[in-house]
Structure formats: structure tokens, C-alpha cells
XYZ file of C-alpha atoms in Angstrom:
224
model
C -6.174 -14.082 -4.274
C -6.313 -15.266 -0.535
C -8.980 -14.703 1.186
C -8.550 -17.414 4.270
C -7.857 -13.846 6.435
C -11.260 -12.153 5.541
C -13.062 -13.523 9.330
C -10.052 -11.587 10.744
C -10.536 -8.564 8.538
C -13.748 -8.520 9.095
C -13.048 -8.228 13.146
C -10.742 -4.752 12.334
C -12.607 -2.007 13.585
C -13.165 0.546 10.549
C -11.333 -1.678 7.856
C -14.443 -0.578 5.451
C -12.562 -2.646 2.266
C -11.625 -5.934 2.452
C -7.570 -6.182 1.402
C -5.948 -7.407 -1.593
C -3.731 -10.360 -0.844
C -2.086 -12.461 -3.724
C -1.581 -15.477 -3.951
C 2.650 -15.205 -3.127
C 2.635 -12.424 -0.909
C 3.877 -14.823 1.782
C 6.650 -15.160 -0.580
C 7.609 -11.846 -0.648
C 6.053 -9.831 2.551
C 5.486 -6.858 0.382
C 2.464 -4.325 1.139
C 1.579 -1.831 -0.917
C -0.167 1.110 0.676
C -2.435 3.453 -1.531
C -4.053 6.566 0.057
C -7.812 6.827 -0.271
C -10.707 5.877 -2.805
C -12.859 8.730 -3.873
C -16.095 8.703 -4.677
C -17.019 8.291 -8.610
C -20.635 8.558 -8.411
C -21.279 4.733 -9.836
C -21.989 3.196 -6.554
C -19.200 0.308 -6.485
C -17.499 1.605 -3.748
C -19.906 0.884 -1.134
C -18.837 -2.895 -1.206
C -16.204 -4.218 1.231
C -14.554 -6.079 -1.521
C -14.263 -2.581 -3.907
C -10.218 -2.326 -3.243
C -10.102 -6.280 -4.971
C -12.176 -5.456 -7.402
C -9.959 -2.439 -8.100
C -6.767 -4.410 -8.226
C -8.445 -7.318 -10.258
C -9.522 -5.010 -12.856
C -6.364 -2.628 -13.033
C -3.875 -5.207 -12.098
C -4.920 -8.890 -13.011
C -7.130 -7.573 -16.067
C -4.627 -4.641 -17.389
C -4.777 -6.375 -21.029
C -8.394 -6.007 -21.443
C -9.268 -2.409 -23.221
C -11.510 -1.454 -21.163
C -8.687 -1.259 -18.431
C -6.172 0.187 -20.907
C -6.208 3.785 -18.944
C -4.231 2.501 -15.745
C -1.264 5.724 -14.996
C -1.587 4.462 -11.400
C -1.171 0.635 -11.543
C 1.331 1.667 -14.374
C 3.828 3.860 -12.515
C 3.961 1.608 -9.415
C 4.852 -1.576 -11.265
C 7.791 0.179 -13.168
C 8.964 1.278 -10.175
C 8.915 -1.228 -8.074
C 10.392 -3.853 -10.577
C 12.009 -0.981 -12.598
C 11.628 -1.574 -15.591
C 10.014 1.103 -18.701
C 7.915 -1.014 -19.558
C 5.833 -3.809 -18.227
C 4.503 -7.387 -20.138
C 1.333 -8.794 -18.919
C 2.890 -11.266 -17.362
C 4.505 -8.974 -15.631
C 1.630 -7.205 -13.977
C -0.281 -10.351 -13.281
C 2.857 -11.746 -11.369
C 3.682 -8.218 -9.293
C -0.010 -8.307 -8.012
C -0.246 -11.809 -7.275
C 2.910 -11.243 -5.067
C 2.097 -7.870 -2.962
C -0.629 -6.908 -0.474
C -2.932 -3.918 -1.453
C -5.121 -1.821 0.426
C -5.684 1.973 0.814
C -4.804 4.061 4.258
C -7.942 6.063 4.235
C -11.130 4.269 5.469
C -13.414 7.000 4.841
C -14.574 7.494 1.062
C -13.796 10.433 0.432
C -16.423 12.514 -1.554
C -14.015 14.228 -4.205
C -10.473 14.340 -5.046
C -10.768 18.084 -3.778
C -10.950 16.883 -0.233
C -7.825 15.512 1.952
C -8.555 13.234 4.912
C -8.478 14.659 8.240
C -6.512 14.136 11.221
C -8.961 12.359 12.751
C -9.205 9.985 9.648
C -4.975 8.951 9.578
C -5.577 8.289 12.859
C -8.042 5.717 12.582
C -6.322 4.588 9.402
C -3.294 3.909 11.233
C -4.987 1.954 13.929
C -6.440 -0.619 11.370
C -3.347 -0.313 9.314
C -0.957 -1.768 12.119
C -4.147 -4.807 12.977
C -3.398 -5.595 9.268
C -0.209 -5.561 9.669
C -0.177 -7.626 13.187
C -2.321 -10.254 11.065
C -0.386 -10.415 7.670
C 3.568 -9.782 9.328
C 4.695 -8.359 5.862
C 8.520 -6.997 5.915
C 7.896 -4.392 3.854
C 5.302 -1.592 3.031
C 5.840 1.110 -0.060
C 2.771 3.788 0.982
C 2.224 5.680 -1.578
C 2.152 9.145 -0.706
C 3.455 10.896 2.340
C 0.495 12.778 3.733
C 0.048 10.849 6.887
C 3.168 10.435 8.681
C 3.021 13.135 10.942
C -0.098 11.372 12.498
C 1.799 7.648 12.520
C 4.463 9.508 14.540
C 1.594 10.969 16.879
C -0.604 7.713 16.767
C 2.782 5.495 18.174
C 3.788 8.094 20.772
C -0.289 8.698 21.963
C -1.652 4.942 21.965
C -0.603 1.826 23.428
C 0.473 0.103 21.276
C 2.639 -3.454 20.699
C 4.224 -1.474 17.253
C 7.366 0.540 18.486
C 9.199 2.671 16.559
C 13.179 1.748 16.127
C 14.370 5.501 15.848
C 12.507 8.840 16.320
C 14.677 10.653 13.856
C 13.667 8.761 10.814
C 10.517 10.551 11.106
C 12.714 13.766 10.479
C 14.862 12.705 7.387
C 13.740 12.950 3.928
C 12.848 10.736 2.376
C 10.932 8.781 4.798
C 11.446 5.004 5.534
C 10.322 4.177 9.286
C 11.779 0.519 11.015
C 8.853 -0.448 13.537
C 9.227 -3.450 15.882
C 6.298 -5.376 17.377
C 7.934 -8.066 19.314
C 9.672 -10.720 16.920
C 8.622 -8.571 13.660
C 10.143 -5.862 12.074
C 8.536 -3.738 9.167
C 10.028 -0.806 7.260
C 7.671 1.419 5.808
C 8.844 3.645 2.909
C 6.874 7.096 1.812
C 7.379 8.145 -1.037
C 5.546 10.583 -3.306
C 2.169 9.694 -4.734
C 2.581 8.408 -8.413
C -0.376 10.162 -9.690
C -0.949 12.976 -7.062
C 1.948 14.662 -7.048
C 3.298 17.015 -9.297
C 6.592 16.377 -8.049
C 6.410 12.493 -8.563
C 9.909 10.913 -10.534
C 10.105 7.982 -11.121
C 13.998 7.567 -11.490
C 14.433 8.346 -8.511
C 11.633 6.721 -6.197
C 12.913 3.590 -7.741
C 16.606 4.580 -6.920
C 15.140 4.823 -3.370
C 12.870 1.806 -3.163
C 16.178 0.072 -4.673
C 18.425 1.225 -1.487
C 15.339 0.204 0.536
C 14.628 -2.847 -0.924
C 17.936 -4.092 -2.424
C 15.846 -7.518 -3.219
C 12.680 -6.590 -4.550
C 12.584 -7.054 -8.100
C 14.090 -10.878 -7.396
C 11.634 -11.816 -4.835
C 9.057 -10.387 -6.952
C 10.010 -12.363 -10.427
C 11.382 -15.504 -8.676
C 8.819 -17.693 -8.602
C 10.801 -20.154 -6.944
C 11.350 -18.690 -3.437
């Protein structure tokens, strides 16, 4: 994990977690965007470095029992590399390669409750500082609650992130081109892989695919 960034980090107004950045992700320029942590009552959460420790434990640690019941870690790294099934090394090479961090900066007391307005907005505003810092090419968010608030956030603030074409926010599914100066990032939504009833695999990873015709080689070559 790198963690040379974290005096930046720490300068983002209302990043509340510190991001997940492997080792290779400058390899790759892959983000992975989750949607918010909820509050489980054991008190880890209030840390800044909570999301690391989240991906360390369901990502770097997935053979250890104790981190055996992983659906969420588990759908997104046979989708993105699409495969059924996953080895250990595997897993341990995917996060090692990607960015992760969640939208939301507000814990959110329950799974019950959905953040508000107010929070994507904020969100958004610390998402695109990451995203100034880190440059990556690509960003899979998973889940699309949100957009409709990036749309307002890059046509209410000003901003250095432009969008490349208004009607991508308008064509299902979702995968917005933004431009700040000399670097371009597309941002794919699709469906949450544990929230959403209406979550398929087959053909998210069809779509990441069309998206990202290269990402299963720059994540298993090793050599780039």
C-alpha cells in the first residue's frame, strides 16, 4: 500500500477515510468507487485509516476464515477480471493494482438510511481533489445513486473537471468522460454488487469490458 499521498489527503476538506492505494495502481490508473460505510456498532469506523483496514482484511487477507464471508470484495473481482472464480493470488494482485475509497463521507448510521443531497455533493467535491491528486484513467463506482448530483455539482461549482458531453448523463448505462486540463477520466456506474436487487454480473462485466477493453491485462500483467 502507498501511503506517500496521505499529507495531501489529509489537506481534502471532508475526506474522513484515508484511501486505499496499491502498490501498482500507477500501473493501471484504476479507481474503484464504493458508496458509503455504515455504522456496525464496533467502533472501527471512527479511524481515518477504516477504508484500508477494510480492503486489507477483505481483499489482501480474503484466505484467512475469519474473512471467508466477503459477497462484496467477491462480486467486484469477478467482474472486473471476469472470471467465476478467483485464486488468492488473484485477489491479492487486483487490490494491489486499484485505488479504493467510498463516495460517502458521512457514516451513515444504518443501511436503512441513503445519503442526502447535501452529502453527494460534498462527496463529489473531495472525490474530484482525489482524483486531481492520483490522475487515475479510470473509475468503476459502484452504484449509481449519485450522478444526478455530479451532473449538478459540475454545472453549479467552478471547477477545473469539465464534462466531455452532457448527454452521457442521459444514456443508460452511465459512463461519464471528464477533462481537467491534460487528464481525462471515464467514470462508469454501474449497479451496486450487493445493494441491488437488480445486480448481474454477466452483464456489468460485458459493460466494464466495452469500457475497459484492457482491464483484465493491465490488471494481471505484472510487467507493464
Amino acid at each position: 500500500m502507498i501511503t506517500s499521498y496521505d499529507a495531501d489527503f489529509n489537506s481534502i476538506k471532508r475526506l474522513n477515510w484515508l484511501p486505499w492505494v496499491g502498490d501498482n495502481f500507477d500501473k493501471t490508473k484504476i479507481l474503484i468507487l464504493g458508496d458509503s460505510h455504515y455504522d456496525d456498532n464496533d467502533g472501527w469506523l471512527i479511524y481515518n485509516n477504516a477504508t484500508r483496514e477494510f480492503v486489507k482484511n477483505q481483499g489482501l487477507n480474503s484466505h484467512k476464515p475469519e474473512f471467508q464471508k466477503r459477497q462484496f470484495f467477491n462480486q467486484i473481482e469477478k467482474m472486473a477480471l471476469d472470471q467465476p472464480q478467483t485464486s488468492y493470488e488473484d485477489r491479492m494482485n487486483f487490490w494491489n493494482s486499484v485505488i479504493f475509497l467510498n463516495l460517502v463521507q458521512r457514516l451513515l448510521p444504518s443501511r436503512q438510511e441513503r445519503p442526502t443531497d447535501i452529502d453527494f455533493d460534498e462527496s463529489w467535491e473531495s472525490f474530484l481533489e482525489v482524483a486531481t491528486l492520483l490522475k487515475p484513467k479510470y473509475c468503476i463506482k459502484l452504484g449509481i445513486d449519485g450522478i444526478g448530483r455530479l451532473g449538478n455539482y459540475l454545472n453549479e461549482v467552478q471547477t477545473d473537471w469539465k464534462r466531455d458531453d452532457v448527454q452521457e448523463f442521459y444514456k443508460k448505462p452511465y459512463a461519464i468522460n471528464l477533462t481537467n486540463h491534460d487528464h481525462k477520466m471515464k467514470i462508469i456506474f454501474i449497479n451496486h454488487p450487493t445493494g441491488s436487487r437488480s445486480f448481474k454480473i454477466e452483464e456489468w462485466t460485458k459493460f466494464i469490458k466495452k469500457e475497459i477493453p484492457d482491464l483484465k491485462k493491465l490488471i494481471a500483467d505484472r510487467s507493464l
